[in-house]
Amino acid sequence: MKKITLPLLFLVLLAAACKKEGPVAVQEESADVLETRMLERAFHPLDYDYSTVLPNYLRATGLQPVSIDNAVAALGRVLFYDKSLSRDGSMACASCHDQKRAFADAKGFSLGASGQRIERQSLPLGNTASFAAHYRSLNAHGAPSLFWDGRTTSADEVARMAITSPREMNMTLSEVVERIRTKDYYRALWRKAFGHPEPKESEMLQALSEFVRAIGSTRSPFDIAMEMNAGDPHSKASEDTVRTIYCGRDTTIVVITPPAGFSVSEFRGLRLFGRHCSSCHSAIRPFQEVFEACNGLSMEYKDQGKGKVTGNPKDNGVFKSVSLRNVARTAPYMHDGRFKTLGEVIDFYSTGIQPHPNLHPLLRNAAGGPRHFNFSPQDKRDLVDFLEMLTDDQLITDARFSSPFKQ
Ligand code: HEC
Ligand code: HEC
């Protein structure tokens, strides 16, 4: 009986609705329905809340969540995965920023649409352009410096450069707009995002950067452990608690029982990290002090990093001191991808730092020479264990950041 009555009921309701609203409303509604169907045919679900939930322990340090426009981010997500943004249709942003690799690239020097190599390793995305306060930064706006050499702070600008660079997607913005405006689904997505169906260059860049801004990574085992220990945002002691757990610099204490969520080795690794690394690579950005440095990879840099941008010899060998969130997923390492494993990176800091004239003071010993941390095999294991705690597996599988295209 039920099987018959339910559809009947719908029909009756539908008829009632038609009567009330009149024929025009029905037409509008069906245009909407058609559009929704078209989007559903082309894409996996697009309607999400794209913003990042900030864990309480990060709120306690004064961080504010960023607000994201969901329709604009959804459009940006489609653009990010669309290969027609590149000249030969072979390459999307996602080709070099792979979700499985925390939006970095495994290829060492990334390969562009023209087959030319970019001379740098792709950078992971995740808390990249958002959390202005997260990136208490060198520039006046508090916006993060982007690229290995920090040459811009605007994510729109990065997207423009990626599309137009001959070594990346090798297109012009107007050509891209010409291509995408012929697709009905873009006209629909544009209307949802910007209230009109005509793709514009500036809006395309805005949408791409809104999507990049939306990619937040705050759910690693490290975050969960911190939350367990210092999660109460109402307690006055919160920021202190976070600071004490995270920055406790006394490595002479023998750790017998680590705080909840940490293994003994991970907690020893955190201690070492807090003492030797976190000034430049804090996993809690408000605690980071140094945002760019020469870390003494070589005496002679082939790529001078910031020096190439400013022409100032004091900036030679200076690169962004990157976030280490998801670092276990983003091999190979350094701007030129020279190290294949985290073990090799730790070996470098242990005994390999070179006495480059611009070597950062934190990596020098009392006599001004390069500091050699001489980590024991146990220290190395502990450090790697800690770094692996920064892997946010939810980011890697989050449907909101995956390819929306059904094929
Ligand atoms: C051919 C590979 C390639 C493609 C395609 C590509 N990127 Fe990148 N991306 C890179 C490389 C390499 C870097 C680092 C470049 C540098 O520092 O000079 C980078 C850096 C970035 C950064 C800066 C991250 C940071 O932390 O500073 C952002 C944001 C970014 N890309 C977004 C995009 C977007 C959006 C697109 C698509 C419009 C895109 N990329 C397409 C390789 C690529
Ligand atoms: C003075 C600041 C400074 C200190 C201290 C420092 N680093 Fe770095 N680190 C950098 C810079 C700058 C880079 C990028 C260098 C480049 O690519 O030329 C880097 C790169 C890295 C990378 C590669 C990241 C990637 O995505 O390619 C890892 C891993 C790393 N450091 C780990 C550590 C560890 C572990 C310690 C402590 C033992 C440490 N760093 C101490 C400044 C620092």
mmCIF file of N, CA, C and O and ligand atoms in Angstrom, residues 80 91-93 96-97 110-112 118 120-125 128 145-149 151 158-159 162-163 167-169 208 212 320, ligand 1:
data_model
loop_
_atom_site.group_PDB
_atom_site.id
_atom_site.type_symbol
_atom_site.label_atom_id
_atom_site.label_comp_id
_atom_site.label_asym_id
_atom_site.label_seq_id
_atom_site.Cartn_x
_atom_site.Cartn_y
_atom_site.Cartn_z
ATOM 1 N N PHE A 80 40.882 23.841 -10.230
ATOM 2 C CA PHE A 80 42.152 23.273 -9.761
ATOM 3 C C PHE A 80 42.424 21.916 -10.407
ATOM 4 O O PHE A 80 43.558 21.541 -10.660
ATOM 5 N N MET A 91 47.592 19.025 -18.208
ATOM 6 C CA MET A 91 48.050 19.338 -16.865
ATOM 7 C C MET A 91 47.104 20.267 -16.124
ATOM 8 O O MET A 91 46.661 21.273 -16.673
ATOM 9 N N ALA A 92 46.782 19.896 -14.898
ATOM 10 C CA ALA A 92 46.003 20.780 -14.021
ATOM 11 C C ALA A 92 46.903 21.210 -12.868
ATOM 12 O O ALA A 92 48.010 20.691 -12.717
ATOM 13 N N CYS A 93 46.410 22.126 -12.040
ATOM 14 C CA CYS A 93 47.163 22.472 -10.830
ATOM 15 C C CYS A 93 47.473 21.182 -10.065
ATOM 16 O O CYS A 93 48.574 20.988 -9.544
ATOM 17 N N CYS A 96 50.737 18.857 -10.261
ATOM 18 C CA CYS A 96 51.950 19.100 -9.456
ATOM 19 C C CYS A 96 51.605 19.228 -7.974
ATOM 20 O O CYS A 96 52.501 19.292 -7.138
ATOM 21 N N HIS A 97 50.336 19.368 -7.662
ATOM 22 C CA HIS A 97 49.909 19.489 -6.266
ATOM 23 C C HIS A 97 48.925 18.357 -6.006
ATOM 24 O O HIS A 97 47.716 18.515 -6.138
ATOM 25 N N SER A 110 59.539 19.606 -10.762
ATOM 26 C CA SER A 110 58.244 19.377 -11.395
ATOM 27 C C SER A 110 58.342 19.623 -12.894
ATOM 28 O O SER A 110 59.076 20.481 -13.348
ATOM 29 N N LEU A 111 57.543 18.853 -13.643
ATOM 30 C CA LEU A 111 57.546 18.937 -15.102
ATOM 31 C C LEU A 111 56.332 19.741 -15.561
ATOM 32 O O LEU A 111 55.223 19.456 -15.173
ATOM 33 N N GLY A 112 56.543 20.753 -16.436
ATOM 34 C CA GLY A 112 55.431 21.587 -16.892
ATOM 35 C C GLY A 112 54.750 21.051 -18.148
ATOM 36 O O GLY A 112 55.156 20.041 -18.701
ATOM 37 N N ILE A 118 60.614 22.576 -14.258
ATOM 38 C CA ILE A 118 60.734 23.739 -13.385
ATOM 39 C C ILE A 118 61.949 23.458 -12.534
ATOM 40 O O ILE A 118 62.200 22.312 -12.184
ATOM 41 N N ARG A 120 62.422 23.933 -9.568
ATOM 42 C CA ARG A 120 62.190 23.739 -8.139
ATOM 43 C C ARG A 120 61.194 22.647 -7.866
ATOM 44 O O ARG A 120 60.345 22.329 -8.690
ATOM 45 N N GLN A 121 61.285 22.152 -6.672
ATOM 46 C CA GLN A 121 60.359 21.158 -6.167
ATOM 47 C C GLN A 121 59.027 21.860 -5.878
ATOM 48 O O GLN A 121 59.015 22.974 -5.372
ATOM 49 N N SER A 122 57.930 21.221 -6.217
ATOM 50 C CA SER A 122 56.619 21.798 -5.932
ATOM 51 C C SER A 122 56.422 21.930 -4.410
ATOM 52 O O SER A 122 56.953 21.135 -3.646
ATOM 53 N N LEU A 123 55.654 22.932 -4.009
ATOM 54 C CA LEU A 123 55.436 23.120 -2.567
ATOM 55 C C LEU A 123 54.108 22.496 -2.155
ATOM 56 O O LEU A 123 53.130 22.567 -2.902
ATOM 57 N N PRO A 124 54.067 21.876 -0.986
ATOM 58 C CA PRO A 124 52.792 21.311 -0.530
ATOM 59 C C PRO A 124 51.811 22.437 -0.216
ATOM 60 O O PRO A 124 52.220 23.520 0.192
ATOM 61 N N LEU A 125 50.515 22.177 -0.403
ATOM 62 C CA LEU A 125 49.511 23.162 -0.015
ATOM 63 C C LEU A 125 48.781 22.606 1.207
ATOM 64 O O LEU A 125 48.579 21.406 1.313
ATOM 65 N N THR A 128 48.186 26.998 3.518
ATOM 66 C CA THR A 128 49.151 27.767 2.734
ATOM 67 C C THR A 128 48.878 29.255 2.803
ATOM 68 O O THR A 128 49.725 30.045 3.184
ATOM 69 N N SER A 145 54.363 34.601 3.041
ATOM 70 C CA SER A 145 55.161 34.728 1.828
ATOM 71 C C SER A 145 55.043 33.430 1.062
ATOM 72 O O SER A 145 55.176 32.358 1.641
ATOM 73 N N LEU A 146 54.804 33.534 -0.229
ATOM 74 C CA LEU A 146 54.592 32.322 -1.017
ATOM 75 C C LEU A 146 55.784 32.064 -1.936
ATOM 76 O O LEU A 146 56.564 32.973 -2.217
ATOM 77 N N PHE A 147 55.909 30.845 -2.368
ATOM 78 C CA PHE A 147 57.022 30.327 -3.175
ATOM 79 C C PHE A 147 58.254 30.128 -2.290
ATOM 80 O O PHE A 147 58.366 30.696 -1.215
ATOM 81 N N TRP A 148 59.181 29.349 -2.803
ATOM 82 C CA TRP A 148 60.405 29.053 -2.046
ATOM 83 C C TRP A 148 61.191 30.321 -1.724
ATOM 84 O O TRP A 148 61.917 30.387 -0.744
ATOM 85 N N ASP A 149 61.058 31.325 -2.618
ATOM 86 C CA ASP A 149 61.808 32.558 -2.379
ATOM 87 C C ASP A 149 60.914 33.673 -1.860
ATOM 88 O O ASP A 149 61.316 34.826 -1.802
ATOM 89 N N ARG A 151 58.512 35.280 -3.151
ATOM 90 C CA ARG A 151 58.449 36.457 -4.011
ATOM 91 C C ARG A 151 57.058 37.064 -4.143
ATOM 92 O O ARG A 151 56.894 38.102 -4.752
ATOM 93 N N VAL A 158 49.975 33.802 -7.503
ATOM 94 C CA VAL A 158 50.579 32.479 -7.712
ATOM 95 C C VAL A 158 49.798 31.722 -8.786
ATOM 96 O O VAL A 158 50.376 31.129 -9.699
ATOM 97 N N ALA A 159 48.464 31.765 -8.701
ATOM 98 C CA ALA A 159 47.643 31.058 -9.679
ATOM 99 C C ALA A 159 47.878 31.647 -11.068
ATOM 100 O O ALA A 159 48.021 30.918 -12.053
ATOM 101 N N ALA A 162 51.193 30.393 -12.315
ATOM 102 C CA ALA A 162 51.175 28.966 -12.677
ATOM 103 C C ALA A 162 50.522 28.774 -14.040
ATOM 104 O O ALA A 162 50.997 28.003 -14.870
ATOM 105 N N ILE A 163 49.429 29.516 -14.302
ATOM 106 C CA ILE A 163 48.724 29.347 -15.578
ATOM 107 C C ILE A 163 49.577 29.869 -16.736
ATOM 108 O O ILE A 163 49.667 29.247 -17.789
ATOM 109 N N ARG A 167 56.809 27.219 -18.295
ATOM 110 C CA ARG A 167 57.261 25.960 -17.708
ATOM 111 C C ARG A 167 56.151 25.270 -16.921
ATOM 112 O O ARG A 167 56.333 24.177 -16.419
ATOM 113 N N GLU A 168 55.031 25.942 -16.719
ATOM 114 C CA GLU A 168 53.931 25.286 -16.029
ATOM 115 C C GLU A 168 52.786 25.055 -17.022
ATOM 116 O O GLU A 168 52.896 24.190 -17.879
ATOM 117 N N MET A 169 51.719 25.846 -16.972
ATOM 118 C CA MET A 169 50.579 25.510 -17.824
ATOM 119 C C MET A 169 50.620 26.200 -19.185
ATOM 120 O O MET A 169 49.879 25.838 -20.096
ATOM 121 N N LEU A 208 40.390 30.109 -7.632
ATOM 122 C CA LEU A 208 41.513 29.188 -7.404
ATOM 123 C C LEU A 208 42.146 29.451 -6.043
ATOM 124 O O LEU A 208 42.443 28.529 -5.287
ATOM 125 N N VAL A 212 42.580 27.121 -2.629
ATOM 126 C CA VAL A 212 43.873 26.889 -1.957
ATOM 127 C C VAL A 212 43.776 27.333 -0.489
ATOM 128 O O VAL A 212 44.256 26.646 0.410
ATOM 129 N N LYS A 320 62.447 29.915 1.770
ATOM 130 C CA LYS A 320 61.370 29.883 2.759
ATOM 131 C C LYS A 320 61.615 28.720 3.713
ATOM 132 O O LYS A 320 61.947 27.615 3.285
HETATM 133 C C1 HEC B 1 54.185 22.113 -13.438
HETATM 134 C C2 HEC B 1 53.944 21.980 -12.016
HETATM 135 C C3 HEC B 1 53.010 22.965 -11.353
HETATM 136 C C4 HEC B 1 51.722 23.307 -11.734
HETATM 137 C C5 HEC B 1 50.937 22.839 -12.956
HETATM 138 C C6 HEC B 1 51.225 24.200 -10.688
HETATM 139 N N1 HEC B 1 52.178 24.378 -9.709
HETATM 140 FE FE1 HEC B 1 51.951 25.461 -8.017
HETATM 141 N N2 HEC B 1 53.914 25.200 -7.599
HETATM 142 C C7 HEC B 1 54.795 24.440 -8.346
HETATM 143 C C8 HEC B 1 56.166 24.675 -7.907
HETATM 144 C C9 HEC B 1 57.422 24.031 -8.473
HETATM 145 C C10 HEC B 1 56.072 25.621 -6.830
HETATM 146 C C11 HEC B 1 57.238 26.262 -6.087
HETATM 147 C C12 HEC B 1 57.783 27.309 -7.056
HETATM 148 C C13 HEC B 1 58.751 28.293 -6.472
HETATM 149 O O1 HEC B 1 58.863 28.396 -5.273
HETATM 150 O O2 HEC B 1 59.384 29.026 -7.257
HETATM 151 C C14 HEC B 1 54.637 25.909 -6.678
HETATM 152 C C15 HEC B 1 54.123 26.772 -5.706
HETATM 153 C C16 HEC B 1 52.762 27.024 -5.526
HETATM 154 C C17 HEC B 1 52.191 27.777 -4.430
HETATM 155 C C18 HEC B 1 52.955 28.432 -3.293
HETATM 156 C C19 HEC B 1 52.925 27.569 -2.048
HETATM 157 C C20 HEC B 1 53.713 28.146 -0.907
HETATM 158 O O3 HEC B 1 53.635 27.587 0.191
HETATM 159 O O4 HEC B 1 54.436 29.131 -1.088
HETATM 160 C C21 HEC B 1 50.836 27.810 -4.618
HETATM 161 C C22 HEC B 1 49.786 28.491 -3.728
HETATM 162 C C23 HEC B 1 50.562 27.094 -5.852
HETATM 163 N N3 HEC B 1 51.751 26.612 -6.368
HETATM 164 C C24 HEC B 1 49.301 26.953 -6.407
HETATM 165 C C25 HEC B 1 49.098 26.472 -7.707
HETATM 166 C C26 HEC B 1 47.841 26.604 -8.447
HETATM 167 C C27 HEC B 1 46.566 27.265 -7.917
HETATM 168 C C28 HEC B 1 48.046 26.031 -9.666
HETATM 169 C C29 HEC B 1 47.081 25.956 -10.847
HETATM 170 C C30 HEC B 1 46.612 27.227 -11.369
HETATM 171 C C31 HEC B 1 49.416 25.513 -9.670
HETATM 172 N N4 HEC B 1 50.013 25.822 -8.486
HETATM 173 C C32 HEC B 1 49.965 24.797 -10.729
HETATM 174 C C33 HEC B 1 54.466 23.588 -9.385
HETATM 175 C C34 HEC B 1 53.281 23.658 -10.091
#
